Amino acid sequence: MLDKIIETKKEEVKNLILPEDEGLPNHSFLDALITSNRDMALIAEVKKASPSKGLIKENFDPVEIALAYEKGGADCLSVLTDSPYFQGKREYLTAIKRAVNLPVLRKDFIIDSIQIDEAKRIGADAVLLISEALEPALLKDLYQYSYELGLDVLVEVHDQHNLEQVLHVITPKILGVNNRNLKTFETNIQQLEGMASSIPEETLLVSESGIYTKEDLDLVKQYGAKAVLVGESLMRKENQSLAVKQLFGESLNV
């Protein structure tokens, strides 16, 4: 599936026309995670569909969902902008950025610097770089270019091999361990176990995918995660503000 998506992205990049710069204010994604009011920071994902699960949210209003996440106490937002596989749009990100005061990550499959230019123009505060989709040298170039533009980067790995490849070329400020295998889409919440000891102390560690309960949060915290990226389990709930509080085992008065 990952290979298929990357081939689609290559065609998209060939035909990509950069939009006008929206001129939206920049917020530090990293600072928001570090200064979270909770002992586990939350990146809440605005996600309509996925290749593995199909349609996740039928009545999908991205701005309404983002505002509910903000009300529920999310620290940052992740917004899908991939259209063919996740039914996302770059316009969703811009509309959300105008409506909320939280830092916003552009969640997409970035393989070229022009996509980073695009992310900056549409209002993103951070971008995702997936190590499995990039050669280490290209990952390093895109990472450095993002920071030159003032964007934070969430570098994603899946296993120890990915991690070692990444650490050979950069020391990420934010590192996400995806519990979902992007080749098979199988999910294992214990993916992070044993990897944390290899991650530099100054790197903020994020556990991604497969997080459903407070027990899941407690487990990945034991493994060393300082933040979680949660999408599907929150998106399937009727009220995203309540869903955030339920995830953290908090009072449901909102």
mmCIF file of C-alpha atoms in Angstrom:
data_model
loop_
_atom_site.group_PDB
_atom_site.id
_atom_site.type_symbol
_atom_site.label_atom_id
_atom_site.label_comp_id
_atom_site.label_asym_id
_atom_site.label_seq_id
_atom_site.Cartn_x
_atom_site.Cartn_y
_atom_site.Cartn_z
ATOM 1 C CA MET A 1 0.000 0.000 0.000
ATOM 2 C CA LEU A 2 2.797 2.439 0.855
ATOM 3 C CA ASP A 3 4.479 1.830 -2.508
ATOM 4 C CA LYS A 4 1.173 2.450 -4.276
ATOM 5 C CA ILE A 5 0.619 5.704 -2.410
ATOM 6 C CA ILE A 6 4.143 6.937 -3.175
ATOM 7 C CA GLU A 7 3.670 6.266 -6.890
ATOM 8 C CA THR A 8 0.501 8.358 -6.762
ATOM 9 C CA LYS A 9 2.389 11.131 -4.946
ATOM 10 C CA LYS A 10 5.055 11.222 -7.646
ATOM 11 C CA GLU A 11 2.350 11.950 -10.218
ATOM 12 C CA GLU A 12 0.797 14.583 -7.948
ATOM 13 C CA VAL A 13 4.146 16.341 -7.495
ATOM 14 C CA LYS A 14 4.670 16.517 -11.268
ATOM 15 C CA ASN A 15 1.393 18.410 -11.627
ATOM 16 C CA LEU A 16 1.457 20.394 -8.384
ATOM 17 C CA ILE A 17 0.689 24.081 -8.725
ATOM 18 C CA LEU A 18 1.516 26.034 -5.592
ATOM 19 C CA PRO A 19 -1.358 28.015 -4.090
ATOM 20 C CA GLU A 20 -1.127 31.632 -2.990
ATOM 21 C CA ASP A 21 0.440 32.106 0.431
ATOM 22 C CA GLU A 22 -2.376 32.398 2.987
ATOM 23 C CA GLY A 23 -0.114 34.398 5.289
ATOM 24 C CA LEU A 24 -1.401 32.633 8.397
ATOM 25 C CA PRO A 25 0.481 32.961 11.719
ATOM 26 C CA ASN A 26 2.961 30.278 12.690
ATOM 27 C CA HIS A 27 2.713 28.370 15.990
ATOM 28 C CA SER A 28 5.444 26.120 17.372
ATOM 29 C CA PHE A 29 4.297 22.510 17.183
ATOM 30 C CA LEU A 30 7.155 21.360 19.408
ATOM 31 C CA ASP A 31 6.541 23.987 22.095
ATOM 32 C CA ALA A 32 2.858 23.047 22.276
ATOM 33 C CA LEU A 33 3.778 19.408 22.928
ATOM 34 C CA ILE A 34 6.392 20.305 25.536
ATOM 35 C CA THR A 35 4.081 22.664 27.440
ATOM 36 C CA SER A 36 1.026 20.390 27.486
ATOM 37 C CA ASN A 37 -1.179 20.614 30.581
ATOM 38 C CA ARG A 38 -1.342 16.820 30.634
ATOM 39 C CA ASP A 39 1.483 14.377 31.355
ATOM 40 C CA MET A 40 0.887 13.002 27.846
ATOM 41 C CA ALA A 41 0.494 15.549 25.051
ATOM 42 C CA LEU A 42 -2.174 14.915 22.418
ATOM 43 C CA ILE A 43 -1.987 15.401 18.660
ATOM 44 C CA ALA A 44 -5.621 14.929 17.619
ATOM 45 C CA GLU A 45 -6.202 13.973 14.002
ATOM 46 C CA VAL A 46 -8.854 15.295 11.634
ATOM 47 C CA LYS A 47 -9.382 12.291 9.393
ATOM 48 C CA LYS A 48 -12.312 11.401 7.168
ATOM 49 C CA ALA A 49 -11.181 8.026 5.794
ATOM 50 C CA SER A 50 -8.235 5.662 5.415
ATOM 51 C CA PRO A 51 -7.208 2.899 2.973
ATOM 52 C CA SER A 52 -7.439 0.244 5.678
ATOM 53 C CA LYS A 53 -10.693 1.306 7.365
ATOM 54 C CA GLY A 54 -12.558 3.089 4.565
ATOM 55 C CA LEU A 55 -14.910 5.919 5.543
ATOM 56 C CA ILE A 56 -14.436 6.785 9.222
ATOM 57 C CA LYS A 57 -16.603 9.904 9.599
ATOM 58 C CA GLU A 58 -19.647 10.258 7.380
ATOM 59 C CA ASN A 59 -20.857 13.666 8.592
ATOM 60 C CA PHE A 60 -17.451 15.247 8.196
ATOM 61 C CA ASP A 61 -17.050 18.938 9.043
ATOM 62 C CA PRO A 62 -13.309 19.475 9.518
ATOM 63 C CA VAL A 63 -13.578 22.872 11.200
ATOM 64 C CA GLU A 64 -16.267 21.715 13.623
ATOM 65 C CA ILE A 65 -14.146 18.684 14.522
ATOM 66 C CA ALA A 66 -11.030 20.820 15.008
ATOM 67 C CA LEU A 67 -12.886 23.231 17.284
ATOM 68 C CA ALA A 68 -14.197 20.288 19.327
ATOM 69 C CA TYR A 69 -10.663 18.932 19.694
ATOM 70 C CA GLU A 70 -9.474 22.342 20.847
ATOM 71 C CA LYS A 71 -12.321 22.537 23.377
ATOM 72 C CA GLY A 72 -11.439 19.056 24.638
ATOM 73 C CA GLY A 73 -7.865 20.119 25.356
ATOM 74 C CA ALA A 74 -5.858 18.775 22.408
ATOM 75 C CA ASP A 75 -2.376 20.285 22.231
ATOM 76 C CA CYS A 76 -1.927 20.068 18.455
ATOM 77 C CA LEU A 77 -3.902 18.966 15.412
ATOM 78 C CA SER A 78 -3.004 16.659 12.543
ATOM 79 C CA VAL A 79 -4.917 17.226 9.308
ATOM 80 C CA LEU A 80 -4.981 14.762 6.418
ATOM 81 C CA THR A 81 -4.454 16.496 3.078
ATOM 82 C CA ASP A 82 -4.092 13.388 0.906
ATOM 83 C CA SER A 83 -7.151 13.074 -1.330
ATOM 84 C CA PRO A 84 -6.957 9.730 -3.220
ATOM 85 C CA TYR A 85 -6.459 7.507 -0.173
ATOM 86 C CA PHE A 86 -7.680 9.512 2.840
ATOM 87 C CA GLN A 87 -10.297 11.840 1.306
ATOM 88 C CA GLY A 88 -8.397 14.831 2.662
ATOM 89 C CA LYS A 89 -7.898 18.273 1.124
ATOM 90 C CA ARG A 90 -5.362 21.008 1.605
ATOM 91 C CA GLU A 91 -8.313 23.407 1.938
ATOM 92 C CA TYR A 92 -9.308 21.586 5.134
ATOM 93 C CA LEU A 93 -6.018 22.525 6.736
ATOM 94 C CA THR A 94 -6.308 26.193 5.815
ATOM 95 C CA ALA A 95 -9.889 26.418 7.085
ATOM 96 C CA ILE A 96 -8.911 24.735 10.353
ATOM 97 C CA LYS A 97 -5.879 26.969 10.858
ATOM 98 C CA ARG A 98 -8.100 30.028 10.496
ATOM 99 C CA ALA A 99 -10.533 28.687 13.108
ATOM 100 C CA VAL A 100 -8.284 27.376 15.906
ATOM 101 C CA ASN A 101 -5.331 28.573 17.945
ATOM 102 C CA LEU A 102 -3.535 25.220 17.942
ATOM 103 C CA PRO A 103 -0.475 24.260 15.875
ATOM 104 C CA VAL A 104 -1.421 22.175 12.842
ATOM 105 C CA LEU A 105 0.536 19.312 11.262
ATOM 106 C CA ARG A 106 0.116 18.600 7.573
ATOM 107 C CA LYS A 107 -0.383 14.822 7.439
ATOM 108 C CA ASP A 108 0.550 13.610 3.990
ATOM 109 C CA PHE A 109 3.156 11.595 2.121
ATOM 110 C CA ILE A 110 5.875 14.157 1.436
ATOM 111 C CA ILE A 111 8.517 13.159 -1.088
ATOM 112 C CA ASP A 112 9.553 16.537 -2.563
ATOM 113 C CA SER A 113 10.419 20.023 -1.297
ATOM 114 C CA ILE A 114 7.588 21.572 -3.325
ATOM 115 C CA GLN A 115 5.123 19.851 -0.970
ATOM 116 C CA ILE A 116 6.834 21.596 1.938
ATOM 117 C CA ASP A 117 6.473 24.932 0.141
ATOM 118 C CA GLU A 118 2.806 24.061 -0.310
ATOM 119 C CA ALA A 119 2.438 23.157 3.382
ATOM 120 C CA LYS A 120 3.888 26.511 4.417
ATOM 121 C CA ARG A 121 1.584 28.424 2.090
ATOM 122 C CA ILE A 122 -1.601 26.700 3.216
ATOM 123 C CA GLY A 123 -0.874 27.437 6.874
ATOM 124 C CA ALA A 124 0.773 24.319 8.279
ATOM 125 C CA ASP A 125 2.997 24.682 11.335
ATOM 126 C CA ALA A 126 4.607 21.272 10.891
ATOM 127 C CA VAL A 127 4.966 18.489 8.347
ATOM 128 C CA LEU A 128 5.248 14.719 8.538
ATOM 129 C CA LEU A 129 8.255 12.961 7.015
ATOM 130 C CA ILE A 130 7.867 9.181 6.809
ATOM 131 C CA SER A 131 11.211 7.405 6.905
ATOM 132 C CA GLU A 132 9.875 4.335 5.088
ATOM 133 C CA ALA A 133 8.938 6.543 2.138
ATOM 134 C CA LEU A 134 12.261 8.379 1.855
ATOM 135 C CA GLU A 135 15.899 7.573 1.305
ATOM 136 C CA PRO A 136 17.941 8.821 4.300
ATOM 137 C CA ALA A 137 19.722 11.546 2.282
ATOM 138 C CA LEU A 138 16.407 12.896 0.979
ATOM 139 C CA LEU A 139 14.883 12.722 4.449
ATOM 140 C CA LYS A 140 17.755 14.844 5.759
ATOM 141 C CA ASP A 141 17.347 17.412 2.969
ATOM 142 C CA LEU A 142 13.587 17.708 3.450
ATOM 143 C CA TYR A 143 14.004 17.909 7.224
ATOM 144 C CA GLN A 144 16.491 20.753 6.964
ATOM 145 C CA TYR A 145 14.435 22.553 4.320
ATOM 146 C CA SER A 146 11.330 22.411 6.529
ATOM 147 C CA TYR A 147 13.141 24.084 9.399
ATOM 148 C CA GLU A 148 14.549 26.712 7.033
ATOM 149 C CA LEU A 149 10.924 27.603 6.226
ATOM 150 C CA GLY A 150 10.047 27.736 9.928
ATOM 151 C CA LEU A 151 8.134 24.451 10.030
ATOM 152 C CA ASP A 152 8.537 21.794 12.697
ATOM 153 C CA VAL A 153 8.897 18.194 11.543
ATOM 154 C CA LEU A 154 7.426 14.979 12.899
ATOM 155 C CA VAL A 155 9.785 12.286 11.644
ATOM 156 C CA GLU A 156 8.042 8.928 11.547
ATOM 157 C CA VAL A 157 9.619 5.485 11.915
ATOM 158 C CA HIS A 158 8.065 2.066 12.324
ATOM 159 C CA ASP A 159 10.840 -0.223 13.536
ATOM 160 C CA GLN A 160 14.400 -0.338 14.800
ATOM 161 C CA HIS A 161 15.836 -0.480 11.289
ATOM 162 C CA ASN A 162 13.999 2.709 10.255
ATOM 163 C CA LEU A 163 15.129 4.365 13.469
ATOM 164 C CA GLU A 164 18.787 3.560 12.901
ATOM 165 C CA GLN A 165 18.615 4.877 9.332
ATOM 166 C CA VAL A 166 17.124 8.155 10.548
ATOM 167 C CA LEU A 167 19.567 8.635 13.416
ATOM 168 C CA HIS A 168 22.434 8.100 11.017
ATOM 169 C CA VAL A 169 21.560 11.357 9.201
ATOM 170 C CA ILE A 170 19.647 13.538 11.714
ATOM 171 C CA THR A 171 18.656 13.833 15.359
ATOM 172 C CA PRO A 172 14.950 14.639 15.116
ATOM 173 C CA LYS A 173 13.431 17.119 17.540
ATOM 174 C CA ILE A 174 10.166 15.144 17.310
ATOM 175 C CA LEU A 175 10.081 11.437 16.488
ATOM 176 C CA GLY A 176 6.937 9.408 15.957
ATOM 177 C CA VAL A 177 6.855 5.618 16.166
ATOM 178 C CA ASN A 178 3.946 4.403 14.054
ATOM 179 C CA ASN A 179 2.319 1.357 15.608
ATOM 180 C CA ARG A 180 0.785 0.622 12.199
ATOM 181 C CA ASN A 181 2.825 -1.180 9.562
ATOM 182 C CA LEU A 182 2.342 0.906 6.410
ATOM 183 C CA LYS A 183 2.957 -2.087 4.188
ATOM 184 C CA THR A 184 0.383 -4.423 5.773
ATOM 185 C CA PHE A 185 -1.648 -1.895 7.841
ATOM 186 C CA GLU A 186 -1.482 -4.239 10.831
ATOM 187 C CA THR A 187 -1.281 -2.409 14.165
ATOM 188 C CA ASN A 188 0.687 -3.333 17.285
ATOM 189 C CA ILE A 189 0.567 -0.851 20.153
ATOM 190 C CA GLN A 190 3.690 -2.442 21.635
ATOM 191 C CA GLN A 191 5.755 -1.408 18.607
ATOM 192 C CA LEU A 192 7.592 1.191 20.685
ATOM 193 C CA GLU A 193 8.695 -1.287 23.337
ATOM 194 C CA GLY A 194 12.430 -1.741 23.252
ATOM 195 C CA MET A 195 13.009 1.142 20.826
ATOM 196 C CA ALA A 196 12.909 4.024 23.302
ATOM 197 C CA SER A 197 16.367 3.224 24.675
ATOM 198 C CA SER A 198 17.833 3.964 21.223
ATOM 199 C CA ILE A 199 16.173 7.371 20.930
ATOM 200 C CA PRO A 200 18.216 10.455 21.917
ATOM 201 C CA GLU A 201 17.185 12.010 25.232
ATOM 202 C CA GLU A 202 16.543 15.413 23.637
ATOM 203 C CA THR A 203 14.078 13.946 21.111
ATOM 204 C CA LEU A 204 10.389 14.175 21.983
ATOM 205 C CA LEU A 205 8.855 10.756 21.396
ATOM 206 C CA VAL A 206 5.345 10.317 19.972
ATOM 207 C CA SER A 207 3.374 7.063 19.800
ATOM 208 C CA GLU A 208 1.113 6.964 16.729
ATOM 209 C CA SER A 209 -1.883 4.796 15.773
ATOM 210 C CA GLY A 210 -3.875 2.178 17.653
ATOM 211 C CA ILE A 211 -4.505 4.335 20.741
ATOM 212 C CA TYR A 212 -8.041 3.767 22.054
ATOM 213 C CA THR A 213 -8.053 3.831 25.860
ATOM 214 C CA LYS A 214 -6.463 5.345 28.961
ATOM 215 C CA GLU A 215 -4.735 1.972 29.417
ATOM 216 C CA ASP A 216 -3.170 2.395 25.965
ATOM 217 C CA LEU A 217 -1.892 5.828 26.997
ATOM 218 C CA ASP A 218 -0.419 4.426 30.196
ATOM 219 C CA LEU A 219 1.283 1.620 28.254
ATOM 220 C CA VAL A 220 3.019 3.832 25.689
ATOM 221 C CA LYS A 221 3.986 6.231 28.479
ATOM 222 C CA GLN A 222 5.815 3.322 30.133
ATOM 223 C CA TYR A 223 7.679 2.806 26.863
ATOM 224 C CA GLY A 224 8.858 6.431 26.904
ATOM 225 C CA ALA A 225 6.287 8.319 24.821
ATOM 226 C CA LYS A 226 5.697 11.967 25.770
ATOM 227 C CA ALA A 227 2.859 12.430 23.277
ATOM 228 C CA VAL A 228 0.354 10.427 21.248
ATOM 229 C CA LEU A 229 -1.153 10.966 17.827
ATOM 230 C CA VAL A 230 -4.739 9.704 17.832
ATOM 231 C CA GLY A 231 -7.130 9.725 14.903
ATOM 232 C CA GLU A 232 -9.584 6.940 14.246
ATOM 233 C CA SER A 233 -10.664 6.215 17.837
ATOM 234 C CA LEU A 234 -11.538 9.899 18.351
ATOM 235 C CA MET A 235 -13.055 10.415 14.914
ATOM 236 C CA ARG A 236 -15.518 7.539 15.328
ATOM 237 C CA LYS A 237 -17.103 9.207 18.370
ATOM 238 C CA GLU A 238 -20.053 11.555 17.960
ATOM 239 C CA ASN A 239 -18.514 14.334 20.054
ATOM 240 C CA GLN A 240 -14.743 14.822 19.645
ATOM 241 C CA SER A 241 -14.462 17.065 22.688
ATOM 242 C CA LEU A 242 -15.966 14.391 24.910
ATOM 243 C CA ALA A 243 -13.908 11.731 23.141
ATOM 244 C CA VAL A 244 -10.654 13.459 24.128
ATOM 245 C CA LYS A 245 -11.711 13.646 27.758
ATOM 246 C CA GLN A 246 -12.836 10.025 27.755
ATOM 247 C CA LEU A 247 -9.483 8.958 26.338
ATOM 248 C CA PHE A 248 -7.697 10.645 29.247
ATOM 249 C CA GLY A 249 -10.204 9.424 31.834
ATOM 250 C CA GLU A 250 -11.257 12.965 32.702
ATOM 251 C CA SER A 251 -14.536 14.510 33.809
ATOM 252 C CA LEU A 252 -16.987 14.758 30.926
ATOM 253 C CA ASN A 253 -18.235 18.239 31.802
ATOM 254 C CA VAL A 254 -17.487 20.296 28.670
#
